[in-house]
Amino acid sequence: MKHVVIIAAGGLGREAAAVISRLPHWDLVGFLDDDPAQADRVVAGKQVLGSVADVRHHPDVSLLVCAGKGQARRVIVARLREAGVTEDRFATLIAPDVHVPASCS
């Protein structure tokens, strides 16, 4: 079982939560988000557990960074690495029903 915390509880995080809910070997523990408006909220049926800095309270989970903008994702990943998060903790999520047309590479 892969236990996952999603970083960023916005639209992309909610979409990722929906995919995770369909995966039998993944368990969404909750969200971490720096937006004070997200504090103590329930998003996609899971609790916002705190801010990104609270990752230290969840040392045994995989992390899925779901900030919508690329620059925001880069900043979050850099902060997590500075906090000691190693590469093997970052999760990659691919929806099992995704279809990539032959015209795409």
mmCIF file of C-alpha atoms in Angstrom:
data_model
loop_
_atom_site.group_PDB
_atom_site.id
_atom_site.type_symbol
_atom_site.label_atom_id
_atom_site.label_comp_id
_atom_site.label_asym_id
_atom_site.label_seq_id
_atom_site.Cartn_x
_atom_site.Cartn_y
_atom_site.Cartn_z
ATOM 1 C CA MET A 1 0.000 0.000 0.000
ATOM 2 C CA LYS A 2 1.350 3.416 -0.984
ATOM 3 C CA HIS A 3 0.393 6.072 1.575
ATOM 4 C CA VAL A 4 0.331 9.516 -0.054
ATOM 5 C CA VAL A 5 0.042 13.131 1.059
ATOM 6 C CA ILE A 6 -0.875 15.630 -1.638
ATOM 7 C CA ILE A 7 0.917 18.961 -1.452
ATOM 8 C CA ALA A 8 -1.530 21.735 -2.485
ATOM 9 C CA ALA A 9 -5.256 21.329 -1.995
ATOM 10 C CA GLY A 10 -6.392 23.284 -5.051
ATOM 11 C CA GLY A 11 -7.932 22.050 -8.278
ATOM 12 C CA LEU A 12 -5.051 19.839 -9.391
ATOM 13 C CA GLY A 13 -4.844 18.323 -5.909
ATOM 14 C CA ARG A 14 -8.563 17.519 -5.990
ATOM 15 C CA GLU A 15 -8.186 15.920 -9.436
ATOM 16 C CA ALA A 16 -5.271 13.814 -8.185
ATOM 17 C CA ALA A 17 -7.341 12.784 -5.146
ATOM 18 C CA ALA A 18 -10.086 11.576 -7.484
ATOM 19 C CA VAL A 19 -7.590 9.402 -9.390
ATOM 20 C CA ILE A 20 -6.077 8.043 -6.168
ATOM 21 C CA SER A 21 -9.539 7.083 -4.911
ATOM 22 C CA ARG A 22 -9.777 4.644 -7.856
ATOM 23 C CA LEU A 23 -6.411 2.984 -7.215
ATOM 24 C CA PRO A 24 -6.630 -0.069 -4.952
ATOM 25 C CA HIS A 25 -3.054 0.075 -3.649
ATOM 26 C CA TRP A 26 -2.914 3.808 -2.906
ATOM 27 C CA ASP A 27 -4.139 5.453 0.300
ATOM 28 C CA LEU A 28 -4.576 9.225 0.380
ATOM 29 C CA VAL A 29 -3.671 10.297 3.915
ATOM 30 C CA GLY A 30 -4.544 13.981 3.391
ATOM 31 C CA PHE A 31 -3.234 17.296 2.105
ATOM 32 C CA LEU A 32 -0.601 19.846 3.080
ATOM 33 C CA ASP A 33 -1.177 23.421 1.946
ATOM 34 C CA ASP A 34 0.341 26.788 2.930
ATOM 35 C CA ASP A 35 -2.862 28.735 2.203
ATOM 36 C CA PRO A 36 -4.333 29.759 5.579
ATOM 37 C CA ALA A 37 -7.819 29.488 4.044
ATOM 38 C CA GLN A 38 -7.220 25.735 3.626
ATOM 39 C CA ALA A 39 -6.305 25.155 7.286
ATOM 40 C CA ASP A 40 -8.427 22.473 8.941
ATOM 41 C CA ARG A 41 -10.596 22.008 5.823
ATOM 42 C CA VAL A 42 -11.725 18.739 4.353
ATOM 43 C CA VAL A 43 -10.914 18.542 0.630
ATOM 44 C CA ALA A 44 -12.048 15.645 -1.549
ATOM 45 C CA GLY A 45 -13.019 13.806 1.630
ATOM 46 C CA LYS A 46 -9.577 14.175 3.249
ATOM 47 C CA GLN A 47 -8.244 16.551 5.891
ATOM 48 C CA VAL A 48 -5.797 19.370 5.237
ATOM 49 C CA LEU A 49 -3.177 18.271 7.772
ATOM 50 C CA GLY A 50 -1.203 21.506 7.931
ATOM 51 C CA SER A 51 1.298 23.502 5.918
ATOM 52 C CA VAL A 52 4.102 22.248 3.698
ATOM 53 C CA ALA A 53 6.487 22.656 6.657
ATOM 54 C CA ASP A 54 4.447 20.000 8.476
ATOM 55 C CA VAL A 55 5.854 17.374 6.108
ATOM 56 C CA ARG A 56 8.214 16.536 8.990
ATOM 57 C CA HIS A 57 5.228 15.025 10.830
ATOM 58 C CA HIS A 58 4.676 12.544 7.982
ATOM 59 C CA PRO A 59 8.068 10.885 7.389
ATOM 60 C CA ASP A 60 6.711 7.615 6.005
ATOM 61 C CA VAL A 61 4.415 8.841 3.239
ATOM 62 C CA SER A 62 4.985 9.520 -0.431
ATOM 63 C CA LEU A 63 4.481 13.102 -1.568
ATOM 64 C CA LEU A 64 2.567 14.197 -4.641
ATOM 65 C CA VAL A 65 3.156 17.884 -5.431
ATOM 66 C CA CYS A 66 0.024 19.258 -7.087
ATOM 67 C CA ALA A 67 0.463 23.020 -7.260
ATOM 68 C CA GLY A 68 -1.111 24.148 -10.534
ATOM 69 C CA LYS A 69 1.688 26.378 -11.792
ATOM 70 C CA GLY A 70 5.088 24.974 -12.733
ATOM 71 C CA GLN A 71 7.025 27.703 -10.911
ATOM 72 C CA ALA A 72 5.032 27.051 -7.725
ATOM 73 C CA ARG A 73 5.781 23.311 -8.016
ATOM 74 C CA ARG A 74 9.504 24.029 -8.415
ATOM 75 C CA VAL A 75 9.513 26.258 -5.318
ATOM 76 C CA ILE A 76 7.656 23.635 -3.251
ATOM 77 C CA VAL A 77 9.980 20.834 -4.366
ATOM 78 C CA ALA A 78 13.011 22.996 -3.511
ATOM 79 C CA ARG A 79 11.574 23.701 -0.051
ATOM 80 C CA LEU A 80 10.890 20.013 0.513
ATOM 81 C CA ARG A 81 14.431 19.087 -0.535
ATOM 82 C CA GLU A 82 15.822 21.745 1.836
ATOM 83 C CA ALA A 83 13.736 20.104 4.574
ATOM 84 C CA GLY A 84 15.491 16.803 3.862
ATOM 85 C CA VAL A 85 12.918 15.125 1.627
ATOM 86 C CA THR A 86 14.736 12.715 -0.668
ATOM 87 C CA GLU A 87 13.873 11.963 -4.294
ATOM 88 C CA ASP A 88 12.427 8.536 -3.452
ATOM 89 C CA ARG A 89 9.599 10.159 -1.462
ATOM 90 C CA PHE A 90 8.125 11.980 -4.480
ATOM 91 C CA ALA A 91 5.232 10.099 -6.078
ATOM 92 C CA THR A 92 4.247 10.025 -9.732
ATOM 93 C CA LEU A 93 0.579 9.568 -10.522
ATOM 94 C CA ILE A 94 -0.716 8.508 -13.930
ATOM 95 C CA ALA A 95 -4.424 7.882 -14.305
ATOM 96 C CA PRO A 96 -4.850 4.278 -15.423
ATOM 97 C CA ASP A 97 -7.500 5.238 -17.961
ATOM 98 C CA VAL A 98 -5.508 8.016 -19.629
ATOM 99 C CA HIS A 99 -5.346 7.759 -23.404
ATOM 100 C CA VAL A 100 -2.433 9.281 -25.294
ATOM 101 C CA PRO A 101 -3.209 9.712 -28.988
ATOM 102 C CA ALA A 102 -0.718 8.357 -31.521
ATOM 103 C CA SER A 103 -0.141 11.936 -32.715
ATOM 104 C CA CYS A 104 1.336 12.904 -29.304
ATOM 105 C CA SER A 105 4.804 12.214 -28.040
#
